[in-house]
Amino acid sequence: MGRKRGFDETTVLDVVRDRFWTTGFDGTSTYDLMDATGLGKGSIYKAFGNKHDLYVRVFSDYCQGLVAQAREELRDGPHAVLTSPMARLERYVVSLADAFATESPRRGCFLTKVTADRAGEDDMVAATARRAFEDLAGALASALRDAQDAGEVAEHADATALGYLLLSVIRGIDNMAKAGVDATTLRQTARSALELIPRADAPNVRR
Amino acid sequence: MGRKRGFDETTVLDVVRDRFWTTGFDGTSTYDLMDATGLGKGSIYKAFGNKHDLYVRVFSDYCQGLVAQAREELRDGPHAVLTSPMARLERYVVSLADAFATESPRRGCFLTKVTADRAGEDDMVAATARRAFEDLAGALASALRDAQDAGEVAEHADATALGYLLLSVIRGIDNMAKAGVDATTLRQTARSALELIPRADAPNVRR
DNA sequence: GGCTTTGTTGACCGACTGGACCACAATGGG
DNA sequence: CCCATTGTGGTCCAGTCGGTCAACAAAGCC
């Protein structure tokens, strides 16, 4: 019972996330949120609590999506888009770098932004970000292990460490992209990271 | 002629930078700045212009210092702290990662913070950050070329590309550190990046 | 000791802030 | 057709925002 909602929650949350993304937590007022969503102030507070709750909510949702997407694009198995694990890994990393370098305005990744913006002052945000980083590094490490199993990457390589390494490179490219560093340079940086991954001398049979 | 200043400009700018560092541009009010510096509002505005001017000023100063420090710690020549170029490079990268990982609260690098915070909305900031990134990557590349000359790094390696790669790894570690990722993991990430740099098969004579 | 010049202070301004709250609108069960 | 319940838009509030200003303080020049 009660009155039905006149807005689509997902749409509103997307719009709110984009606002926080471009102007940050402190730089986004409740009036900005009203303008962006078309909702009255009361509706927003009723539906999502206060500004901070809303911020944590959209950030948390974003991280879930980000991790899910990484797992999807990197995963091995029958539904994999590309058959080679290494090809998937390269595609994932390079396409991210490419996106950061070419989008306009360069807003980068919301996770990077939020972490720099609020992780130092907000334990809730820091915990969510940390979890996302660990999951992303895990997904990358998993892809690297797939590549090892396929005989593309050297067995002696530490997949976990390389996962964090690739993740940090992506984060760094994101940050440099925001400053306007040349797109070619950023793409090259991503490719360099991939090239340095130790390759197996002779390809194994795919088990 | 006229009255002398009652404060030390450098000290005040340091305090202001620290405030912006921890709470960001929008999160730092003019009253916060008054509290931190002990100056009246009028004095601040008289001496440094408006809030944005002050922000750009401390950021610009910080970047200059950051680049100078990198060049100092990485430089080859008679005044070098360590004789081996590669040892200097390793020391520089690892000590940075270590600082990001162990400091409390984890505030990371001001350059990373400012870039994420305002580079997207502020061309002045973006230009300064971009210049700093290019200079830092250049200093790293220069150190890598020194290592090549010393026979520590393979000749075929692209020093410029590796410079940007190391820089992006540092930036990424900074970002992950803010989220509270395990210190050991972050140190390991820095070491992994250094280990992947292609070494020369046989050391050359130092020319 | 004026006088100009620069530094300092705190009051003051209008605009804006996050959040509480209220009157009203829609909804569906009884 | 009520009426409890939930959604909605907007007003209101106390406090804060960035920035200006005028009165006052120290300094060197004549």
CSV table of C-alpha atoms in Angstrom, one decimal, chain A residues 48-162:
chain,number,residue,atom,x,y,z
A,48,PHE,CA,18.1,7.3,0.3
A,49,GLY,CA,18.7,9.0,3.7
A,50,ASN,CA,21.2,11.8,3.9
A,51,LYS,CA,23.8,12.8,1.4
A,52,HIS,CA,26.5,10.6,2.8
A,53,ASP,CA,24.3,7.5,2.8
A,54,LEU,CA,23.5,8.2,-0.9
A,55,TYR,CA,27.2,8.7,-1.7
A,56,VAL,CA,28.2,5.4,-0.1
A,57,ARG,CA,25.3,3.7,-1.8
A,58,VAL,CA,26.2,4.8,-5.4
A,59,PHE,CA,29.9,4.1,-4.7
A,60,SER,CA,29.2,0.6,-3.4
A,61,ASP,CA,27.0,-0.1,-6.4
A,62,TYR,CA,29.6,1.1,-8.7
A,63,CYS,CA,32.3,-1.1,-7.2
A,64,GLN,CA,30.1,-4.1,-7.5
A,65,GLY,CA,29.5,-3.4,-11.2
A,66,LEU,CA,33.2,-2.7,-11.8
A,67,VAL,CA,34.3,-6.0,-10.2
A,68,ALA,CA,31.6,-7.9,-12.0
A,69,GLN,CA,32.6,-6.4,-15.3
A,70,ALA,CA,36.2,-7.2,-14.8
A,71,ARG,CA,35.4,-10.8,-13.9
A,72,GLU,CA,33.2,-11.0,-17.0
A,73,GLU,CA,35.7,-9.7,-19.4
A,74,LEU,CA,38.6,-11.7,-17.9
A,75,ARG,CA,37.0,-15.0,-17.2
A,76,ASP,CA,38.0,-18.2,-18.6
A,77,GLY,CA,35.6,-20.9,-19.7
A,78,PRO,CA,32.9,-21.6,-22.3
A,79,HIS,CA,31.4,-18.1,-22.3
A,80,ALA,CA,34.7,-16.3,-22.7
A,81,VAL,CA,34.7,-13.7,-25.5
A,82,LEU,CA,38.2,-14.5,-26.6
A,83,THR,CA,39.7,-17.9,-26.4
A,84,SER,CA,43.2,-16.9,-25.2
A,85,PRO,CA,43.5,-15.8,-21.6
A,86,MET,CA,46.3,-13.4,-22.4
A,87,ALA,CA,44.4,-11.9,-25.3
A,88,ARG,CA,41.5,-11.2,-22.8
A,89,LEU,CA,43.9,-9.7,-20.3
A,90,GLU,CA,45.5,-7.4,-22.9
A,91,ARG,CA,42.1,-6.4,-24.2
A,92,TYR,CA,40.9,-5.6,-20.8
A,93,VAL,CA,43.9,-3.5,-19.7
A,94,VAL,CA,44.4,-1.7,-23.0
A,95,SER,CA,40.7,-0.9,-23.5
A,96,LEU,CA,40.6,0.6,-20.0
A,97,ALA,CA,43.7,2.7,-20.7
A,98,ASP,CA,42.2,3.8,-24.0
A,99,ALA,CA,39.0,4.8,-22.4
A,100,PHE,CA,40.7,6.9,-19.7
A,101,ALA,CA,42.9,8.5,-22.4
A,102,THR,CA,40.2,9.4,-24.9
A,103,GLU,CA,37.0,10.2,-23.0
A,104,SER,CA,36.2,13.8,-22.8
A,105,PRO,CA,35.9,15.2,-20.2
A,106,ARG,CA,38.4,12.8,-18.7
A,107,ARG,CA,36.7,11.6,-15.7
A,108,GLY,CA,38.5,8.4,-15.2
A,109,CYS,CA,37.3,5.7,-12.8
A,110,PHE,CA,34.9,6.5,-10.0
A,111,LEU,CA,36.8,4.2,-7.7
A,112,THR,CA,40.0,6.1,-8.1
A,113,LYS,CA,38.2,9.4,-7.7
A,114,VAL,CA,36.4,8.4,-4.6
A,115,THR,CA,39.4,6.8,-3.0
A,116,ALA,CA,41.5,9.9,-3.5
A,117,ASP,CA,38.6,12.1,-2.4
A,118,ARG,CA,37.3,10.5,0.7
A,119,ALA,CA,39.0,7.2,1.7
A,120,GLY,CA,41.3,9.1,4.0
A,121,GLU,CA,38.4,10.6,6.0
A,122,ASP,CA,35.7,8.0,5.7
A,123,ASP,CA,36.2,4.5,6.9
A,124,MET,CA,33.1,3.2,5.2
A,125,VAL,CA,34.4,4.4,1.9
A,126,ALA,CA,37.9,3.1,2.5
A,127,ALA,CA,36.6,-0.4,3.4
A,128,THR,CA,34.5,-0.5,0.2
A,129,ALA,CA,37.4,0.7,-1.9
A,130,ARG,CA,39.8,-1.7,-0.4
A,131,ARG,CA,37.5,-4.6,-1.0
A,132,ALA,CA,37.1,-3.5,-4.6
A,133,PHE,CA,40.8,-3.2,-5.1
A,134,GLU,CA,41.4,-6.7,-3.7
A,135,ASP,CA,38.7,-8.2,-5.8
A,136,LEU,CA,40.0,-6.5,-9.0
A,137,ALA,CA,43.6,-7.6,-8.2
A,138,GLY,CA,42.1,-11.1,-7.6
A,139,ALA,CA,40.4,-11.1,-11.0
A,140,LEU,CA,43.5,-10.1,-12.7
A,141,ALA,CA,45.6,-12.7,-10.9
A,142,SER,CA,43.0,-15.3,-11.8
A,143,ALA,CA,43.3,-14.3,-15.5
A,144,LEU,CA,47.1,-14.6,-15.2
A,145,ARG,CA,46.8,-18.1,-13.8
A,146,ASP,CA,44.6,-19.0,-16.7
A,147,ALA,CA,47.3,-17.7,-18.9
A,148,GLN,CA,49.9,-19.8,-17.1
A,149,ASP,CA,47.7,-22.8,-17.5
A,150,ALA,CA,47.4,-22.1,-21.2
A,151,GLY,CA,51.2,-21.9,-21.4
A,152,GLU,CA,51.2,-18.2,-22.3
A,153,VAL,CA,52.8,-16.9,-19.1
A,154,ALA,CA,55.8,-18.3,-17.3
A,155,GLU,CA,55.0,-20.7,-14.5
A,156,HIS,CA,57.5,-19.0,-12.2
A,157,ALA,CA,55.6,-15.7,-12.3
A,158,ASP,CA,53.7,-14.7,-9.2
A,159,ALA,CA,50.2,-14.2,-10.5
A,160,THR,CA,49.0,-12.5,-7.3
A,161,ALA,CA,51.8,-9.9,-7.3
A,162,LEU,CA,51.3,-9.3,-11.0
